[in-house]
PDB file of C-alpha atoms in Angstrom:
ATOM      1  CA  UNK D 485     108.514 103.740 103.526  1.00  0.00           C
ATOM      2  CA  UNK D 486     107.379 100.997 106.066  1.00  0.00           C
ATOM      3  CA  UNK D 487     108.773 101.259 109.586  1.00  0.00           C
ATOM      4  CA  UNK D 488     109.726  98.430 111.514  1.00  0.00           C
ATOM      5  CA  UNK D 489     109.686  98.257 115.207  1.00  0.00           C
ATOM      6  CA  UNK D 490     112.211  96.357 116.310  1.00  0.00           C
ATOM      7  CA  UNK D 491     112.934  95.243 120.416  1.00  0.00           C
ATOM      8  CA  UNK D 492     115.927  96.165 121.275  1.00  0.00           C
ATOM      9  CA  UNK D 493     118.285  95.676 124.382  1.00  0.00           C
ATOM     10  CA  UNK D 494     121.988  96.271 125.093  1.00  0.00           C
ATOM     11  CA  UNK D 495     124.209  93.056 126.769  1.00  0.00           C
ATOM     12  CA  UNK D 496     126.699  91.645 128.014  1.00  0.00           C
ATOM     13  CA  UNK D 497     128.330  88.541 126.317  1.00  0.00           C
ATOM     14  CA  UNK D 498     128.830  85.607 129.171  1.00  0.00           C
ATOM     15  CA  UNK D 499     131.955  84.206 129.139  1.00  0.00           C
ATOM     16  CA  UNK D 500     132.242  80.380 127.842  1.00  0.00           C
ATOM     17  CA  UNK D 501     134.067  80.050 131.017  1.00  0.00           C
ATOM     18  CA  UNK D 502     130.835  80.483 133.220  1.00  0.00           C
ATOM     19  CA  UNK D 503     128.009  79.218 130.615  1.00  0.00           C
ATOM     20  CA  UNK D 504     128.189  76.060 132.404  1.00  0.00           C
ATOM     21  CA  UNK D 505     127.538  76.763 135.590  1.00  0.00           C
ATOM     22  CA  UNK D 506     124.528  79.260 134.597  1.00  0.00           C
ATOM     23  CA  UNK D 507     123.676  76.259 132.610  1.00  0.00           C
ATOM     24  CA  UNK D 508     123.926  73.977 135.756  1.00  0.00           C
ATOM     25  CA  UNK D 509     122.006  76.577 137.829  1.00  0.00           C
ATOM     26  CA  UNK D 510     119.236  77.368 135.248  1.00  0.00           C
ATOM     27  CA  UNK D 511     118.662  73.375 135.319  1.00  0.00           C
ATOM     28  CA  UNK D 512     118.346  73.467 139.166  1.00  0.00           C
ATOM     29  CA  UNK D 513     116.101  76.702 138.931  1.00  0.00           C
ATOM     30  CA  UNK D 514     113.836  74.705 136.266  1.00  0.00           C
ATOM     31  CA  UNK D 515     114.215  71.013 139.014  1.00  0.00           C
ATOM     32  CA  UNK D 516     113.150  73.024 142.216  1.00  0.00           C
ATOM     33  CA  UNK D 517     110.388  75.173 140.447  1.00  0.00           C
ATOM     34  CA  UNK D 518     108.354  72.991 137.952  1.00  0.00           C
ATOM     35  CA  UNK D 519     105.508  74.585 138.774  1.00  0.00           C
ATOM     36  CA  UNK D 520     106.512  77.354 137.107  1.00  0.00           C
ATOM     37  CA  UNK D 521     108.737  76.157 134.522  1.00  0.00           C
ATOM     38  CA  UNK D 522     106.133  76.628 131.638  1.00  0.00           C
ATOM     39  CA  UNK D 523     105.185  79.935 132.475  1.00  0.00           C
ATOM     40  CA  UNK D 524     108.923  81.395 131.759  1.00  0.00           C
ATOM     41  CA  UNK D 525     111.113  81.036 128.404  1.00  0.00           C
ATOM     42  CA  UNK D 526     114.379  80.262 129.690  1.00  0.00           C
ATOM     43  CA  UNK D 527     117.388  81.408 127.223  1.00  0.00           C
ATOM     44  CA  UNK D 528     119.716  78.367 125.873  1.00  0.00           C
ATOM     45  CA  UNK D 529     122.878  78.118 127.094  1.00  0.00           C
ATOM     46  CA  UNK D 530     124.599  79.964 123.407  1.00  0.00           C
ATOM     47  CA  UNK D 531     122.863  83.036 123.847  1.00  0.00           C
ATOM     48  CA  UNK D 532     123.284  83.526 127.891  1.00  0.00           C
ATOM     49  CA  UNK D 533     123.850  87.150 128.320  1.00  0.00           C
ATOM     50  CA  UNK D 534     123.536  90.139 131.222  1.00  0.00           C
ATOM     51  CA  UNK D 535     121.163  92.661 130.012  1.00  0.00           C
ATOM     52  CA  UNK D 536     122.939  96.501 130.568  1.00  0.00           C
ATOM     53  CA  UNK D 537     119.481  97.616 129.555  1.00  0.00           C
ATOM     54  CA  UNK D 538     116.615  97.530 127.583  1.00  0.00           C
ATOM     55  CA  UNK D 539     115.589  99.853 125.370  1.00  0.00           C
ATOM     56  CA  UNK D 540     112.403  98.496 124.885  1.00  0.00           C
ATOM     57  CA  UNK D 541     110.586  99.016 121.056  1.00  0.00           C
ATOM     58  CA  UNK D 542     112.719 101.302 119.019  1.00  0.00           C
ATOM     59  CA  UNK D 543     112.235 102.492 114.977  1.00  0.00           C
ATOM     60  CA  UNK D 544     114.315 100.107 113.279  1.00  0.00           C
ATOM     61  CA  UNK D 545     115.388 103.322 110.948  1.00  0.00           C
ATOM     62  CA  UNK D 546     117.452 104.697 114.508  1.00  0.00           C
ATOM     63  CA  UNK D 547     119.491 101.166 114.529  1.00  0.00           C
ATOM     64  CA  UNK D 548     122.364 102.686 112.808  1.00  0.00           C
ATOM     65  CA  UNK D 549     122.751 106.300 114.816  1.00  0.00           C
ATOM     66  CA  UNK D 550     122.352 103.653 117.860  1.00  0.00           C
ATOM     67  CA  UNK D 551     125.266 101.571 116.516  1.00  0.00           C
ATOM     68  CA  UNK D 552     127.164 104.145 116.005  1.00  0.00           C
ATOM     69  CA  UNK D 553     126.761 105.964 119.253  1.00  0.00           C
ATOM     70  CA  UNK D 554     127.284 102.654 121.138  1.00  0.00           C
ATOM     71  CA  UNK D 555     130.328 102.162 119.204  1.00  0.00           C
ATOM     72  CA  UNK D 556     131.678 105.537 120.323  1.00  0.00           C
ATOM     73  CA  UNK D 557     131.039 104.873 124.058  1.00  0.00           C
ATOM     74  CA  UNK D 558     132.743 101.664 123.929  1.00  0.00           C
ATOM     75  CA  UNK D 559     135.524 102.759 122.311  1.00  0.00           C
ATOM     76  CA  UNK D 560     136.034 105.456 125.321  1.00  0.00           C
ATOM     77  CA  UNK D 561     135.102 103.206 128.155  1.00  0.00           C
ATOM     78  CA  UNK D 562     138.150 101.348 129.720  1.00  0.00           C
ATOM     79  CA  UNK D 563     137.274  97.314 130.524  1.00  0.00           C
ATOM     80  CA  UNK D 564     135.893  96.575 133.136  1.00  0.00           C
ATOM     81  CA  UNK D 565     136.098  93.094 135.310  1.00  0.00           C
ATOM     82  CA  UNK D 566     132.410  91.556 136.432  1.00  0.00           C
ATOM     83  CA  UNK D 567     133.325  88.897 139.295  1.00  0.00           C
ATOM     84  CA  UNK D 568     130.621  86.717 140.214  1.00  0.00           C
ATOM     85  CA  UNK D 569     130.904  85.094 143.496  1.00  0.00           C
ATOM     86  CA  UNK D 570     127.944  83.279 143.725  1.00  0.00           C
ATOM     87  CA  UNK D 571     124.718  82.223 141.854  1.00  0.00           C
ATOM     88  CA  UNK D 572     121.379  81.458 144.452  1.00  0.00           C
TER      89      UNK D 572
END
């Protein structure tokens, strides 16, 4: 059996609310720091997300206990609000 290792990381979805102004700020990042632009991979505006935390390379055969435990802690953990007040 051939084992994949897979990269793995646990997020938070962005609201479509606030793409847009990540999306406006990413643009000014990428304006004010050219030099630097083509050094970093900046992520498109559809898959903005916070990362909770990576879990760096993981046995793709543990996906499924890690879904499932996931799945339990999220069905325990009350929401939760994430304000953001300002992006520099």
């Amino acid at each position: 059996m051939d084992i994949k290792i897979v990269r793995l990381f646990i997020s938070l979805p962005v609201p479509e609310t606030y793409r847009d102004a990540f999306g406006e700020w990413q643009h000014e990042c990428i304006r004010r720091h050219e030099e630097v632009t083509g050094q970093l991979r900046w992520t498109q505006r559809e898959q903005l997300h916070l990362t909770a935390r990576f879990l760096g390379d993981v046995d793709d055969q543990r996906i499924s206990a890690l879904e499932q435990a996931f799945a339990t802690v999220c069905r325990v953990t009350p929401p939760f609000e994430l304000i953001f007040e300002k992006l520099v």
